[in-house]
Coordinates of C-alpha atoms and ligand atoms in Angstrom, one line a residue:
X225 CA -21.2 -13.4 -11.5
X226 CA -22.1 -10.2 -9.5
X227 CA -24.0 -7.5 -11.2
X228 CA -22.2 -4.2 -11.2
X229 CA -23.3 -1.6 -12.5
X230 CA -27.2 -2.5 -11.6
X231 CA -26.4 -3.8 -8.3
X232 CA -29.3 -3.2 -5.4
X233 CA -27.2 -1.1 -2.7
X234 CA -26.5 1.6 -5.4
X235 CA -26.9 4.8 -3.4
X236 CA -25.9 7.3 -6.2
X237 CA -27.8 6.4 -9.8
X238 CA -24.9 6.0 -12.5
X239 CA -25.5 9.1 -15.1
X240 CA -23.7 10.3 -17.9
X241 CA -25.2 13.7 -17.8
X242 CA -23.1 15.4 -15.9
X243 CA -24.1 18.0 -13.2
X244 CA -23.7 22.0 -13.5
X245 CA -20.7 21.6 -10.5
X246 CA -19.5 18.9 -12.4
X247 CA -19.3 21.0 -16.0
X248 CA -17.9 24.2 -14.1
X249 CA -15.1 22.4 -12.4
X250 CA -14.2 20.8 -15.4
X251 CA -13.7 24.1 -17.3
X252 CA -12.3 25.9 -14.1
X253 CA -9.3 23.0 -14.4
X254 CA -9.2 23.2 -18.7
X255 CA -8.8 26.8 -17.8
X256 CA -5.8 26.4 -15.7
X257 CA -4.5 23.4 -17.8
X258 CA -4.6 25.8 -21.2
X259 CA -3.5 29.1 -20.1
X260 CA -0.9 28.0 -17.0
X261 CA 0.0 23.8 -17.8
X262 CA 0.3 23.4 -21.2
X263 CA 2.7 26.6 -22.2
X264 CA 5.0 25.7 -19.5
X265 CA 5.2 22.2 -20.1
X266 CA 8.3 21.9 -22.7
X267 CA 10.3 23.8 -20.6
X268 CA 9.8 21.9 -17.3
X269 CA 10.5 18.6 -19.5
X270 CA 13.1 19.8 -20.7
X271 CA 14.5 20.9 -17.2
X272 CA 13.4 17.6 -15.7
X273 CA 12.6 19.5 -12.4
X274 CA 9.7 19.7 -10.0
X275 CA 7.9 23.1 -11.3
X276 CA 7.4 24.6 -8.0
X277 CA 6.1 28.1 -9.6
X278 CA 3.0 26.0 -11.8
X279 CA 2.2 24.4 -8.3
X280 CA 2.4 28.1 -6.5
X281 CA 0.1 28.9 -9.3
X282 CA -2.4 25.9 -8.7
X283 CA -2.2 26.3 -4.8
X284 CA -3.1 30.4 -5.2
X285 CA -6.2 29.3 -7.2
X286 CA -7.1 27.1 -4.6
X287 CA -6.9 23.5 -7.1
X288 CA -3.5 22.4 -5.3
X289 CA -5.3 22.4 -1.7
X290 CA -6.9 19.7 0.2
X291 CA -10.2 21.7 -0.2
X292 CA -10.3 21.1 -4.0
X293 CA -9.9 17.5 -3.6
X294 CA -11.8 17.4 -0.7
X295 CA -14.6 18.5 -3.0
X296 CA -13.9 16.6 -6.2
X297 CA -14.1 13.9 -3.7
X298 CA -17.3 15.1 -1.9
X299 CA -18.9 14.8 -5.2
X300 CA -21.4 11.1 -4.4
X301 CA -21.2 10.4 -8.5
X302 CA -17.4 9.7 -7.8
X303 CA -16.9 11.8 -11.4
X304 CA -15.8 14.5 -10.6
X305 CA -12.2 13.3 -9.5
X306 CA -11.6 11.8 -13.3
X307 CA -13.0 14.7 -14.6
X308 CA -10.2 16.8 -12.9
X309 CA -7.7 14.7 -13.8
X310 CA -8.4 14.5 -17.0
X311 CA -8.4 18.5 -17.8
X312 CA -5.1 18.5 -15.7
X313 CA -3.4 15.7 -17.4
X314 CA -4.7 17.4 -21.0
X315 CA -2.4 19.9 -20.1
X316 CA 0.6 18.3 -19.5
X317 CA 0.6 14.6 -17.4
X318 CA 4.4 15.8 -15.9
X319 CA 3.2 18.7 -14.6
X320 CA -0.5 17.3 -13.8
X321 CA 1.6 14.5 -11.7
X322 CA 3.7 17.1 -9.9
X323 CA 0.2 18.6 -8.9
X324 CA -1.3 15.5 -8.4
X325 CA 1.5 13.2 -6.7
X326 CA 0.9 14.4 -3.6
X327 CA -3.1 12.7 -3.4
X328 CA -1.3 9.0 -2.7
X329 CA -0.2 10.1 0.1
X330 CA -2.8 12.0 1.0
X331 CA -5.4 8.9 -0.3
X332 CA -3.3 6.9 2.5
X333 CA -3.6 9.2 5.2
X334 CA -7.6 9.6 4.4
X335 CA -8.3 6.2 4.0
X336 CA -6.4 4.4 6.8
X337 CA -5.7 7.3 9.4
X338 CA -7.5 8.2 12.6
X339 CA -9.2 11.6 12.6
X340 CA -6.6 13.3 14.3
X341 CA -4.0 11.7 12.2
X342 CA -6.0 13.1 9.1
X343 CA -6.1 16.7 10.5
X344 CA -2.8 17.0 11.4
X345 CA -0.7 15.3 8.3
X346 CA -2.9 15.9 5.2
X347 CA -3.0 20.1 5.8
X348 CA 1.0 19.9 6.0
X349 CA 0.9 17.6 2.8
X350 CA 0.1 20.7 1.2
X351 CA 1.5 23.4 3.2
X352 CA 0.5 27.0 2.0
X353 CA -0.3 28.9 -0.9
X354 CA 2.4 31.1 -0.4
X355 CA 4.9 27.9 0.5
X356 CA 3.6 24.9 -1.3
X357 CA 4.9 21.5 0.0
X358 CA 4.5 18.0 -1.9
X359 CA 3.9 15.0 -0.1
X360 CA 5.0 11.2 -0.6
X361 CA 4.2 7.9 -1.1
X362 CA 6.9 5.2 -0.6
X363 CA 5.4 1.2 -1.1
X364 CA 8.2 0.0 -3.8
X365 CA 11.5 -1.1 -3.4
X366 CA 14.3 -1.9 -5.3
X367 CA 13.0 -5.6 -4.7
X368 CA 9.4 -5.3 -4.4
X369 CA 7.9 -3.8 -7.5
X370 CA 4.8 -5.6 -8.4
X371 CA 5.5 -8.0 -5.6
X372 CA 4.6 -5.6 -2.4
X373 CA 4.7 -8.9 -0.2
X374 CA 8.9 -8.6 -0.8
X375 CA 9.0 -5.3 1.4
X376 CA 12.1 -5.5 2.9
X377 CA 12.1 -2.5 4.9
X378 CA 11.3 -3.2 8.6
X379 CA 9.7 -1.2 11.4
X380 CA 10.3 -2.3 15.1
X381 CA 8.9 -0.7 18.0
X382 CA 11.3 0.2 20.6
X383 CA 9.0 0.3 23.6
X384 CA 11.2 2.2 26.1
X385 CA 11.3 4.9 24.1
X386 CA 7.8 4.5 22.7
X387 CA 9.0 5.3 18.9
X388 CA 9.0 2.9 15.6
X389 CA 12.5 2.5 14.3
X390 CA 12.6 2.3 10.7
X391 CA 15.4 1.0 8.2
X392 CA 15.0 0.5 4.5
X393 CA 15.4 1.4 0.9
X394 CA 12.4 2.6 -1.2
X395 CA 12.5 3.2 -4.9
X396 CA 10.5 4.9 -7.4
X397 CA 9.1 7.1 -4.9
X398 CA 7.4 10.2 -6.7
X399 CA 8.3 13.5 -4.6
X400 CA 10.8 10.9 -2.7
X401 CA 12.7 13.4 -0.7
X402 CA 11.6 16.6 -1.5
X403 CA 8.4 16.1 0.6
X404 CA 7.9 17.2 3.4
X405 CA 5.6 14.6 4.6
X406 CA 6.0 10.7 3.9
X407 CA 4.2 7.6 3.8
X408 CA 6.2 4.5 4.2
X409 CA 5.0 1.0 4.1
X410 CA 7.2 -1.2 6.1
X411 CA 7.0 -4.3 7.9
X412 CA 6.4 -4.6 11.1
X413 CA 6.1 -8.6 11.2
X414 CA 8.3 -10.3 8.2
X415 CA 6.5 -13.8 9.0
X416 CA 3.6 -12.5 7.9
X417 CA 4.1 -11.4 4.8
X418 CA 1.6 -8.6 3.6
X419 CA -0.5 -8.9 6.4
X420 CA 2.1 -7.9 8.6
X421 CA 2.5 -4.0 6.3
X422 CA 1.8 -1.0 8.1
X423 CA 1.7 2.4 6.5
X424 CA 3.8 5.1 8.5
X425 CA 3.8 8.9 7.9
X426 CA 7.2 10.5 8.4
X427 CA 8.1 14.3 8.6
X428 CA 11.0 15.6 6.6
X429 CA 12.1 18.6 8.7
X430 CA 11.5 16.8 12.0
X431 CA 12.5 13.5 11.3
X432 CA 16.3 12.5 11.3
X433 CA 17.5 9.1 9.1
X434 CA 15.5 9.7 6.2
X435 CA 17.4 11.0 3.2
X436 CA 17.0 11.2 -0.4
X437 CA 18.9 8.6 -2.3
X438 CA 19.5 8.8 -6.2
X439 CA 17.2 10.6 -8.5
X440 CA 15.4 8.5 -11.6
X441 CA 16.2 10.3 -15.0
X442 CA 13.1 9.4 -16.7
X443 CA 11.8 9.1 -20.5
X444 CA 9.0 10.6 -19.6
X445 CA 6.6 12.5 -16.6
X446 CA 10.2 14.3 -16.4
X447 CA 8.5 17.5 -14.4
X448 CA 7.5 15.2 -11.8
X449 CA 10.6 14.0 -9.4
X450 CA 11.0 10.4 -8.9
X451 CA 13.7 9.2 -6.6
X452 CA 14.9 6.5 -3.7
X453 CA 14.6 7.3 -0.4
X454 CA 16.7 5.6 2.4
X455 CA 15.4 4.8 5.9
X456 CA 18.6 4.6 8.4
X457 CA 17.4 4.1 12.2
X458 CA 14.7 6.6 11.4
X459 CA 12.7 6.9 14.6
X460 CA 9.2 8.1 14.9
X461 CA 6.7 8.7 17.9
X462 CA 4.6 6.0 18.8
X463 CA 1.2 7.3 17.2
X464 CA 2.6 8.0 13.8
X465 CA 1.4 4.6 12.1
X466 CA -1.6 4.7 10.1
X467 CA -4.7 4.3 11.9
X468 CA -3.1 3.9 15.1
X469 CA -0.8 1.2 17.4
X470 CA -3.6 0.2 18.9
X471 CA -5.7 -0.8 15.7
X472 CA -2.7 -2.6 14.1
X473 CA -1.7 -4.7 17.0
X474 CA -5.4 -5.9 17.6
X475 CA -5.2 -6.7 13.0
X476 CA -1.5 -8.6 13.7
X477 CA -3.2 -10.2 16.6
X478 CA -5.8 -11.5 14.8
X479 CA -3.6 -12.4 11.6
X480 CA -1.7 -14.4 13.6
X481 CA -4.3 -16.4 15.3
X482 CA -5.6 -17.3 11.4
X483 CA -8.1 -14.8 10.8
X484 CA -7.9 -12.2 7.8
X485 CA -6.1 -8.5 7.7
X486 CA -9.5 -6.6 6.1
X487 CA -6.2 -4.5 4.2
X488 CA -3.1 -4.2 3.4
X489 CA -1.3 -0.8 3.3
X490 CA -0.5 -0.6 -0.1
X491 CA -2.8 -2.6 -2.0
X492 CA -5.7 -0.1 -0.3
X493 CA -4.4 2.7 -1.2
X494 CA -3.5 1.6 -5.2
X495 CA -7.0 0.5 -5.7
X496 CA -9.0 2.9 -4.3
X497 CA -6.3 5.2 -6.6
X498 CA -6.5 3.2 -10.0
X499 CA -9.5 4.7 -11.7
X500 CA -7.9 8.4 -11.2
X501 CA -4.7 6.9 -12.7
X502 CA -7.0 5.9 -15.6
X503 CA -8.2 9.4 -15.8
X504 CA -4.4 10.3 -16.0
X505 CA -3.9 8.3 -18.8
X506 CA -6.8 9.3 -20.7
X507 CA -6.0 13.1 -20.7
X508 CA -3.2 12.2 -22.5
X509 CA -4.7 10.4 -24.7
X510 CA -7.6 13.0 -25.7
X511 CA -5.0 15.7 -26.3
X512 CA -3.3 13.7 -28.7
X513 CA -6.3 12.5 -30.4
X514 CA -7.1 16.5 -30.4
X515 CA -3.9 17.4 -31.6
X516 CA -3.6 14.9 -34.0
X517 CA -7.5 15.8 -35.6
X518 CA -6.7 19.5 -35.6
X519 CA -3.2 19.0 -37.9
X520 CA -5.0 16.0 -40.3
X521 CA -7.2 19.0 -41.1
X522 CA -4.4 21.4 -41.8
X523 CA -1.9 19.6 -43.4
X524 CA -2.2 19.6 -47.3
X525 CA -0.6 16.4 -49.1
X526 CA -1.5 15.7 -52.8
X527 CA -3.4 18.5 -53.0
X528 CA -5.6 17.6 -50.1
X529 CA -6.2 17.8 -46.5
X530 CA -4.9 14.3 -44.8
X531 CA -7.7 13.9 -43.2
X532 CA -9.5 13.7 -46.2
X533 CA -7.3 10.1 -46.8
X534 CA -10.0 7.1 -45.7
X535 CA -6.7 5.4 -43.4
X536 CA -6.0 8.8 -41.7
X537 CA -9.6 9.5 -40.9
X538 CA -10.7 5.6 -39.5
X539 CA -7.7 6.3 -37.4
X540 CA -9.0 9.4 -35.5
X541 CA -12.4 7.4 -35.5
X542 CA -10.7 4.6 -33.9
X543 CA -8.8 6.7 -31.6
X544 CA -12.2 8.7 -30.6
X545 CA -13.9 4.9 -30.6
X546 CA -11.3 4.4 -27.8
X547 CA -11.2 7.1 -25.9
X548 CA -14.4 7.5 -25.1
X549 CA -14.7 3.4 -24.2
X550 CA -11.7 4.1 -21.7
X551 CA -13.7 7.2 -20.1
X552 CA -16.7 4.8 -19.6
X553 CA -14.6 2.3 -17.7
X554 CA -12.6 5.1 -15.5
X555 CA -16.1 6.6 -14.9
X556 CA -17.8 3.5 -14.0
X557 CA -14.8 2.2 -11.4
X558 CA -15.0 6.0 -10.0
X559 CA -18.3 5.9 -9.4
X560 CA -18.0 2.3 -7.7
X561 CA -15.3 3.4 -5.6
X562 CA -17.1 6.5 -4.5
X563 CA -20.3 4.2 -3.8
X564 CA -17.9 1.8 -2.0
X565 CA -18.6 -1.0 -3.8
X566 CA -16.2 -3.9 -4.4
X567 CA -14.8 -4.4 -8.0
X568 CA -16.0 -7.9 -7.7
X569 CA -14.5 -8.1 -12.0
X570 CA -11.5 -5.9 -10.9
X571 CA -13.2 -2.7 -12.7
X572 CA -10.2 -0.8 -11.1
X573 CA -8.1 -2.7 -12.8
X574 CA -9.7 -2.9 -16.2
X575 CA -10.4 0.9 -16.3
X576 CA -6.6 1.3 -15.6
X577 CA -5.1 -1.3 -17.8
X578 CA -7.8 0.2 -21.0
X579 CA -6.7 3.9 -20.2
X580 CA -3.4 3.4 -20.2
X581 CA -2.9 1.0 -23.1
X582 CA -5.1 3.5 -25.4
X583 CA -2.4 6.5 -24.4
X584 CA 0.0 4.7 -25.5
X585 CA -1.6 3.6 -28.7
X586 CA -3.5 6.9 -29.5
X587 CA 0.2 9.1 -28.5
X588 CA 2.0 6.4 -31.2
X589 CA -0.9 7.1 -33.4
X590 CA -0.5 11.0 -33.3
X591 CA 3.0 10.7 -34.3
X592 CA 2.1 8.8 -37.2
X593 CA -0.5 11.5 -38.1
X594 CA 1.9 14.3 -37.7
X595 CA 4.8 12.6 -39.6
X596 CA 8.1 14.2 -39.3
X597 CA 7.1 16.6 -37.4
X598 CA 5.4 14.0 -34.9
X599 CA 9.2 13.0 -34.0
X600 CA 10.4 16.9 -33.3
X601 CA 10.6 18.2 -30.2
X602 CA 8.7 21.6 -31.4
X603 CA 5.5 19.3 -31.5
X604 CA 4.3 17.6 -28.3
X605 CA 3.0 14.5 -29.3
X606 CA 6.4 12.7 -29.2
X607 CA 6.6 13.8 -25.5
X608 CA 2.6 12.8 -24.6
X609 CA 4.2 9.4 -26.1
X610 CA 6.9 8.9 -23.4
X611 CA 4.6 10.2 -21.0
X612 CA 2.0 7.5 -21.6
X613 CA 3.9 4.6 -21.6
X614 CA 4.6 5.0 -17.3
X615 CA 0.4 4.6 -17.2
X616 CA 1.2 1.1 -18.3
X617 CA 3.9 0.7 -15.4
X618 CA 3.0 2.6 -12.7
X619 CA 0.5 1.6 -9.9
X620 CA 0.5 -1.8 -11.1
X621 CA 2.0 -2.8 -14.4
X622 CA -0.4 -3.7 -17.6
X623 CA 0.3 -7.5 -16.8
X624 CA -0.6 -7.1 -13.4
X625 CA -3.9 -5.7 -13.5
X626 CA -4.4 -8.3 -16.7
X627 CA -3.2 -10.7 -13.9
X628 CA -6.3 -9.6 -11.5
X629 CA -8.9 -9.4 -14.1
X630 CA -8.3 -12.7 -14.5
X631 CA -8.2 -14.1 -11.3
X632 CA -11.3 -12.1 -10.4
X633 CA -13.2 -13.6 -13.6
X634 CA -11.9 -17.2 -13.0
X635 CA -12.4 -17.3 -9.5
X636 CA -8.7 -18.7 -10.0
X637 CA -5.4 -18.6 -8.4
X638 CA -3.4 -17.4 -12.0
X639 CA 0.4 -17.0 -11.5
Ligands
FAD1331 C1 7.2 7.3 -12.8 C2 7.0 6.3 -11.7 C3 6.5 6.8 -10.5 C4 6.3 5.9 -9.5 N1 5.9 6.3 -8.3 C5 5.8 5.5 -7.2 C6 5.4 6.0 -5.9 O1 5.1 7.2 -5.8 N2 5.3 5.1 -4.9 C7 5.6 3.8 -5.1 O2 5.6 3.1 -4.1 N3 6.0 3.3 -6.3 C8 6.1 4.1 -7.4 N4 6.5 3.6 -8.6 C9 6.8 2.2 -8.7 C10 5.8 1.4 -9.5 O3 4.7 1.2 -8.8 C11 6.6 0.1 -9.9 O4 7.5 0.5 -11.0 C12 5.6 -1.0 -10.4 O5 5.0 -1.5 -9.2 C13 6.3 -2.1 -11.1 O6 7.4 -2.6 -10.4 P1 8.8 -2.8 -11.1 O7 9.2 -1.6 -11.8 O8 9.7 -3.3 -10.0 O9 8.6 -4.0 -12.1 P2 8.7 -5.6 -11.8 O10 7.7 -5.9 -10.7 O11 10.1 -6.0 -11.7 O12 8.1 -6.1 -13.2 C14 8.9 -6.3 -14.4 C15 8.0 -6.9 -15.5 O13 7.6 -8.2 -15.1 C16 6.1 -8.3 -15.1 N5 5.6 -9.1 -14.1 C17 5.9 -9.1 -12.7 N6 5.2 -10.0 -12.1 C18 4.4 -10.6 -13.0 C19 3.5 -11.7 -12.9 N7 3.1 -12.2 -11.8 N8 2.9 -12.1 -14.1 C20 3.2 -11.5 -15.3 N9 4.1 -10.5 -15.4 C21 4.7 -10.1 -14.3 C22 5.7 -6.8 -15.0 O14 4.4 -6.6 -15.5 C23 6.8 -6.1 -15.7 O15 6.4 -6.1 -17.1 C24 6.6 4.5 -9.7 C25 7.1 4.1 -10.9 C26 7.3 5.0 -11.9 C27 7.8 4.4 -13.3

């Protein structure tokens, strides 16, 4: 069984005591999550639309930017990304995912594109402060949910007019449509499966055949915009695959002739994501656990706080027990990822699947705590709830990641 957290190669120590960049930008994002996220976040539920103005906000302050991720990522610890994401998703996780939607695409573009390809697409990703844009990342289909093998949609080279022809159907896309730029994983060569995926980035503006199909009314993340998105002859120039023509036909080359693809397009990109996904999750969790602490302490029943009652108290303890267990996980697979380890016991996984099982538990908890009032609309917690329960779906469902935990523990092929 390989050693994780002690392993040899370690470049950056693991520590929990966290630097002075580390604590600042962590109170620079609470800042903007309390005073900006959180007061608006009702309203943009309620209106179930993508908030441009909050992003405006974010990209004047410089945390919607490829900078600020640029330097949470910079940061050889790998913490400082959950740390982010955390404050942010404290706030409000519909908002947080409007601002934050845009790094899978970006995460693509970084971690499979050339360095020209990276300087050109991930700046118009983000577009200015002035004129924000979102960017996309489109894996699933209505076919291919947790089965990404199932891509249907193809890409073909037309070679006299040196441009990729694509034509498809993706679902579930988050900023599907309203982004400027898009990732799409297609196939380039069905008989292969996986290996034969290739990630593509597609402009909006420039790019005719690609159009927005129907929008998903969610139960929750409702300020985030989730939609279809249809592919129809869409033709692109020649260099706009991932990482280049060149590299791709040398990896289909050498897939056909029996040897292994080192990645597939969307499999890279969700697990180098997962942990930050985690981080999501446990934002909401903590500001329910917060919430819910805060009104045990107010609200008077037989003559007594409710806190006071030994049930309602172990509860917050459990819920602070789990919390703080989920962080450990999320911040251990961040720091692995950053140290480019492999999560030879899918730690990506497990710090995903704990984080988002405990915001659903802790959210249903909260509601308990608050009582009625945990069921109104004028308190939150009923809304962190819905939100919580898409960490359990998203970027691999609960069963899924359960699924690779226990492949990677067996050394088995589980179905
Ligand atoms: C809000 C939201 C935003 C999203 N954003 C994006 C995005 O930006 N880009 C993108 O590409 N996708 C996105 N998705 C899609 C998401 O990744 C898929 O929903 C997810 O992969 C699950 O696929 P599915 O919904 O088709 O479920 P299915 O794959 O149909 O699964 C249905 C059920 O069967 C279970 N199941 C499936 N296979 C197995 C198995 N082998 N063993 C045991 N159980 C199994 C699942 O766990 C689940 O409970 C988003 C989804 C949501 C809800």
């Amino acid at each position: 069984m390989a050693a994780t957290t002690d392993s040899p190669n370690a470049t950056t120590p693991f520590s929990l005591d966290l630097s002075e960049d580390q604590r600042d930008i962590r109170s620079w994002v609470h800042g903007f999550a309390e005073s900006v996220v959180r007061p608006a976040a009702a309203e943009w539920d309620e209106r179930e639309e993508t908030p441009w103005d909050i992003i405006r906000e974010a990209a004047k302050i410089g945390l919607y930017s490829f900078e600020a991720l640029a330097q949470f990522h910079a940061d050889e610890t790998g913490l400082t990304m959950p740390i982010a994401n955390e404050e942010l998703f404290w706030g409000d996780a519909g908002i947080g995912l409007a601002i934050m939607g845009t790094s899978l695409p970006v995460a693509a573009i970084f971690g499979q594109g050339t360095g020209e390809q990276i300087g050109e697409w991930i700046p118009r990703c983000f577009g200015t402060p002035d004129d924000p844009k979102v960017g996309s990342f489109c894996a699933s289909e209505p076919d291919a949910g947790s089965d990404v093998s199932a891509i249907r949609t193809t890409a073909r080279f037309d070679e006299a007019a040196n441009e990729w022809v694509l034509n498809g159907q993706k679902a579930w896309a988050t900023n599907g449509g309203i982004a400027d730029v898009h990732v799409v994983v297609a196939s380039v060569d069905r008989e292969l499966g996986a290996r034969g995926h290739a990630a593509f980035v597609i402009s909006k503006e420039e790019t005719k055949g690609i159009e927005q199909g129907a929008k998903v009314r969610k139960h929750g993340l409702r300020a985030s915009h989730t939609a279809d998105v249809h592919l129809d002859d869409c033709r692109i120039p020649a260099e706009n695959v991932l990482g280049g023509k060149e590299r791709l036909d040398e990896r289909l080359a050498r897939v056909r002739e029996g040897g292994r693809a080192k990645s597939q397009a969307a499999m890279a990109t969700f697990e180098a994501t997962r942990p930050m996904v985690g981080a999501q999750a446990l934002g909401i969790a903590r500001a329910a656990y917060e919430y819910a602490l805060e009104y045990a302490g107010e609200r008077v029943q037989f003559g007594r706080p409710i806190v006071d009652n030994q049930a309602i108290a172990f509860t917050l303890a459990d819920m602070k027990l789990e919390l703080d267990a989920a962080r450990l996980l999320v911040w251990r697979a961040s720091w692995m990822a950053r140290s480019g380890k492999t999560f030879e016991n899918a730690e990506g996984s497990m710090s995903k699947l704990k984080a988002g099982e405990v915001a659903v538990w802790a959210t249903e908890r909260a509601i308990q705590i608050l009582g009625g009032n945990g069921y109104t609309r004028e308190f939150p917690v009923e809304r962190w709830h819905r939100d919580a329960k898409i960490y359990t779906i998203f970027e691999g469902t609960s069963e899924i990641q359960r699924l690779v935990i226990a492949r990677a523990i067996s050394g088995r092929q589980i179905r």
